[in-house]
Amino acid sequence: MIPAEMLLNAFVLGILVGGLYAIISLGISMGIGLLNISNLAHVGFMLLASYGAYTLNAEMNLDPIVAGAMLSPFFFILGYALYVMYYKVFERRIELPGTGLVFLFGLLVILEMVMYALFGITERGIYTYYSMQTITIGFLRLPLRILYPFILCFGLVIAIYFFLTRTRLGIALRGVGLDEHVIACVGCDPLRAKSIIFGLSLATASLAGGFLIAAQPISPYSGRQFIGIAFAVGVIGGMGNIFGTFLAALLLGVLGNLVTALYGSIWGAAISFMIALLVLLIRPKGLLRR
Amino acid sequence: MRHKKILFLIFVVCLIETVAAFLPTVFKEWYFYYAAYRVLYFVILAYAWNMLGGYCGFMNFGVGAFAGVSAYASAYLLKIGVSDFLTTLLFGVIVSTLLGFVLAFCTVRVTGSYFSIASLALTFILQAIILSQPELGGGGGLYIPEPAPPAPYTDFREFLFVLAVGTALVALLTSWKMETAWIGKGLLSIKDDEIAAGTLGVDVVKLKLLVVLISSAFMGFIGATLPYYVLYLEPYSTMSIEVTVTTVASVYLGGIGNFLGPLIGGGILGTIMQTVTVTISSELNMLVVGILLVVLITSAPTGIMGIVKRMQGVRQSND
Amino acid sequence: MEKAIAKIYAVVAAVVIIIALVAGGMYYYLSIPGQVVEKTPIRIGFSQPLTGSLGAGGQATLLSLKIWAEDVNAKGGLLGRPIELVYYDDHSNPADTAAIYEKLIGVDKVDLILGPYATIPTVAALPIAMKYNRTLISVFATYANEAYHYPYYFSVMFAGPKLTDWSIGFCEIVNSVLQRPTVAVVAIANEVGDKISRGFKENCKNYGFNIIYETSYPPTTADFTSVLLPVKAANPDVVFFVSYPTDSVGLIKAAKEIDLRPKIIGGSMTGLQYAFNQLTLGKTLNGVIIHHSWIPAPALMFNGTAEFISKYQALAPTYGVDPLGYYLAPWSYSAGQVLQQAVEATGSLDQKIIGEYIRTHKFQTIVGELEFDPASGELKESKLLYIQFQGLTRGDLLDFTGPTHLKVLYPPKYKSGDLIFPFPGWD
């Protein structure tokens, strides 16, 4: 493989990997953009779903992506309930700003430790029939374990976008993020709306968890590296901006891959955060306006 | 009135430090200084965090990065042959303060939660940078030769203990000053409403920057002593989220926004954790901290000092 | 106002006094010596990374040492006294390791110590052992003594004292079929990765191999396709990996996905010796060459080996450790044996006497005869094996149990099969 082919392959793979980043970042981006809640525990929930998928796979031989999808209604309910509690305790507490953030941080640590207690430190992976299969197009080799999640993520992004911009419920939900009181005036319960959004956010975490363990092995601390990526994606794409998040995720996937191919993976890992900080400096609202 | 208070406080501080300085010459249990340093480490980090988080409302989730980068800076100097303790310490402080400056600069135009996540992301960036530099040991880690302790101490960790006590006391005084001086009042108004404070003439950016720098300096100071304690640094445990979580939990346990909070919280939590590590040996140390943090923040976010103040009937300042 | 301030000070004073009392009380309580009974147990203390990144190995080591203690006590104990293990979890955090050894020696006052599993905790423990003049036997730590040259440190670790020991077997295998091949090196960016790849590069120089591409990756890397694309582009004859458990699996997966097909592939890939990971990859491992420390080949069965393996395998599920226990467990057990034999032979618990004995004698353990290099404390002679996975058909636990599909290619005295060359491609 001559370098040009290698770079092209790296480029395409970057796009595929970007799909995974997108679905992870989407939940966090929705939280920050629509609810103004920086859900640090998001990656913890994602890992929880991954372990759930692992268990379902071990017990019933269920495909992890399917498992992640099956678990998402539960995560929706969990997210809904969690937000109601969060709202009642923290949103009301204007005299102590930021405590909500600390709460979520603590929640992340608890989730990690619970998963650790249940599953131990050994990395868990799932071996599906497509685990090491690839589709070969010319000199391009596309691993199925990344391709499938990408296709599904793409579909998901489009679905969420249409939901939030074309359906009445979706538009109302977006509105509540902008101004709670106005929405209340038109007869929509802001707490319910917000809880639905958060529930959706956690549901995407469940899906992401399924995709994650289909793509690579996990350990209780696997989620942490994605906090940085999700943040970078959100900053670049604009929090709450669905398509922006998706494009930013692809961009970072490609960038990371290209840098890795050319300069080694150590720089590839750091590049996204550096860009994020740069963007924060220049255009805090993100590169892609709504 | 205030004059008397300040003098009394300074007197108490000097007394404690003197006692601490003499202790190693008579009390020879090495393990005590070991454990005490660890506890004081978190007390100081808690103070640093409280300055920014308690007084300004900016939550730094990259505590591990600040202390860690300072540890690496100081270790690097040691590696290239600069063995003067003060120099390495100073260098560590400078590096971490610079980091604070960078973070503040980047997040000056966005909301507080961006600051938090950005500081968290910093941890990863710095880990990657350190990994890529073989002079910093890369992933292999950095070995530090054990230094000779200054007289009259027989172990360098005794000296570190005394230094840590002193630093904690200085941090306490600084916090107290912040709370009571005009900076303190300006800061509290930022916490309430940044924009309103700005319109009232409070130079928000300058104040924020000042506190970030002071906070980073303290984290850097104690971080720079870490290489002398563990004698081996590697990027994963040196700058980790566990440091941050423990620091934050300490602050909330003791009482956020109060100059005694970090001492109490850090002291209690640090002692508990050190004890748990070497007695019950529960692997769920972090679970305890996490649960403590979540429970505290939900039901008693003002911590011990908050409860104390409420019991005294002193009107809680509206922070 | 004054009264309020005074009250605050009173509260502070009270809190500080309470903390001091509690800490002092706990401290005092912890340092009460154990009751003197007829047969006081000999207490052996150590720290293990039972949680954190090194947790899997730490747990396996703990189980092996527990079995060892049971075996010793079943035969009447050490010097006629039962042994008692005193251990704590250091969470793979070297700062905690150091504090734990301080406590074990200074407060718990254990009679003997053993080292933790793995390099990083051992490096933290060694200065403490040195300070108290204790003999320290560590498990699977690499070159921890390099900076200190402490005479009573001993490393129960299958590689020998030289960095080149790790990869010389691999190079020998390559050299037997290829002249001046092109080589690519992919290593994990940490202590072990650095050292092993350095040793490998030195070996390549000596053998006349031509390194055309080298790279390293951060340990948190989860997807290796982008790491391996440039390797494939370089089109080397040989690919040598230095990796840790998750990465090893990830690298093989990625290699298969992009169809990286050199003539020889493998390396010092930790993790592929564990059943968990072998099962994940299954038949894909056919043709891959990895290092190993022990497999149940007839030539590698020594006195007590079979008994240990069956005991270990019986207990493994309860402890949540690797079910086969081929790689690390027998070596951890033998660390205990070294200590035991030294104490029994000298009849003493004196650290210096034990240390001197270990420096100058050979030990018969369940992984064979061990002898230590007095200059560094590492094993005098490398016991590192290189094996090639061959003939895997189902990729299940049965395939990986026993020596049938794990053919030893190096060293010659344990050779059990011939190299399959060139690499047949991915299954």
Tab-separated table of N, CA and C in Angstrom, chain B residues 27 29 31-32 35 271 275 278-279, chain C residues 18-34 103 106-109:
chain	number	residue	atom	x	y	z
B	27	PHE	N	9.706	12.725	67.551
B	27	PHE	CA	8.771	11.654	67.235
B	27	PHE	C	9.251	10.961	65.967
B	29	GLU	N	8.352	8.099	64.276
B	29	GLU	CA	7.618	7.074	63.528
B	29	GLU	C	7.477	7.498	62.076
B	31	TYR	N	6.203	6.232	59.464
B	31	TYR	CA	4.926	6.076	58.784
B	31	TYR	C	4.010	7.267	59.015
B	32	PHE	N	4.116	7.859	60.187
B	32	PHE	CA	3.263	8.997	60.501
B	32	PHE	C	3.485	10.132	59.510
B	35	ALA	N	1.986	9.308	56.070
B	35	ALA	CA	0.539	9.452	56.010
B	35	ALA	C	0.136	10.913	56.141
B	271	THR	N	-7.571	11.441	56.220
B	271	THR	CA	-7.279	10.459	57.255
B	271	THR	C	-8.068	9.180	57.031
B	275	THR	N	-6.429	5.575	56.219
B	275	THR	CA	-6.708	4.455	57.111
B	275	THR	C	-7.310	3.288	56.356
B	278	VAL	N	-4.859	1.237	54.312
B	278	VAL	CA	-3.935	0.328	54.978
B	278	VAL	C	-4.567	-0.545	56.041
B	279	THR	N	-5.858	-0.451	56.238
B	279	THR	CA	-6.454	-1.392	57.193
B	279	THR	C	-7.462	-2.296	56.514
C	18	ILE	N	-10.378	16.623	68.026
C	18	ILE	CA	-11.072	15.359	67.758
C	18	ILE	C	-10.333	14.557	66.700
C	19	ILE	N	-9.940	15.261	65.615
C	19	ILE	CA	-9.201	14.554	64.555
C	19	ILE	C	-7.945	13.940	65.130
C	20	ALA	N	-7.231	14.740	65.946
C	20	ALA	CA	-5.978	14.239	66.498
C	20	ALA	C	-6.233	13.022	67.380
C	21	LEU	N	-7.287	13.096	68.186
C	21	LEU	CA	-7.580	11.967	69.066
C	21	LEU	C	-7.935	10.721	68.257
C	22	VAL	N	-8.798	10.940	67.260
C	22	VAL	CA	-9.215	9.792	66.443
C	22	VAL	C	-8.014	9.178	65.747
C	23	ALA	N	-7.224	10.042	65.118
C	23	ALA	CA	-6.059	9.533	64.390
C	23	ALA	C	-5.098	8.852	65.345
C	24	GLY	N	-4.872	9.526	66.467
C	24	GLY	CA	-3.952	8.953	67.440
C	24	GLY	C	-4.456	7.624	67.967
C	25	GLY	N	-5.763	7.579	68.251
C	25	GLY	CA	-6.341	6.339	68.745
C	25	GLY	C	-6.212	5.214	67.751
C	26	MET	N	-6.554	5.518	66.484
C	26	MET	CA	-6.447	4.497	65.446
C	26	MET	C	-5.008	4.038	65.324
C	27	TYR	N	-4.117	5.004	65.327
C	27	TYR	CA	-2.709	4.707	65.170
C	27	TYR	C	-2.218	3.802	66.293
C	28	TYR	N	-2.619	4.158	67.492
C	28	TYR	CA	-2.192	3.362	68.645
C	28	TYR	C	-2.756	1.950	68.539
C	29	TYR	N	-4.041	1.911	68.202
C	29	TYR	CA	-4.698	0.613	68.101
C	29	TYR	C	-4.019	-0.271	67.070
C	30	LEU	N	-3.643	0.350	65.954
C	30	LEU	CA	-3.058	-0.434	64.878
C	30	LEU	C	-1.683	-0.959	65.236
C	31	SER	N	-1.020	-0.314	66.196
C	31	SER	CA	0.349	-0.735	66.454
C	31	SER	C	0.468	-1.654	67.662
C	32	ILE	N	-0.678	-2.052	68.196
C	32	ILE	CA	-0.604	-3.029	69.293
C	32	ILE	C	-0.118	-4.350	68.714
C	33	PRO	N	0.919	-4.914	69.265
C	33	PRO	CA	1.426	-6.172	68.700
C	33	PRO	C	0.423	-7.290	68.934
C	34	GLY	N	0.482	-8.274	68.076
C	34	GLY	CA	-0.458	-9.387	68.198
C	34	GLY	C	-0.220	-10.163	69.478
C	103	LYS	N	3.734	0.799	56.262
C	103	LYS	CA	2.878	0.322	57.339
C	103	LYS	C	3.188	-1.130	57.684
C	106	GLY	N	6.790	-0.957	59.346
C	106	GLY	CA	6.910	-0.103	60.515
C	106	GLY	C	5.820	-0.315	61.555
C	107	VAL	N	4.596	-0.568	61.102
C	107	VAL	CA	3.484	-0.636	62.042
C	107	VAL	C	3.030	-2.079	62.291
C	108	ASP	N	2.746	-2.800	61.184
C	108	ASP	CA	2.317	-4.195	61.351
C	108	ASP	C	3.459	-5.071	61.812
C	109	LYS	N	4.670	-4.625	61.520
C	109	LYS	CA	5.875	-5.339	61.912
C	109	LYS	C	5.861	-6.790	61.434
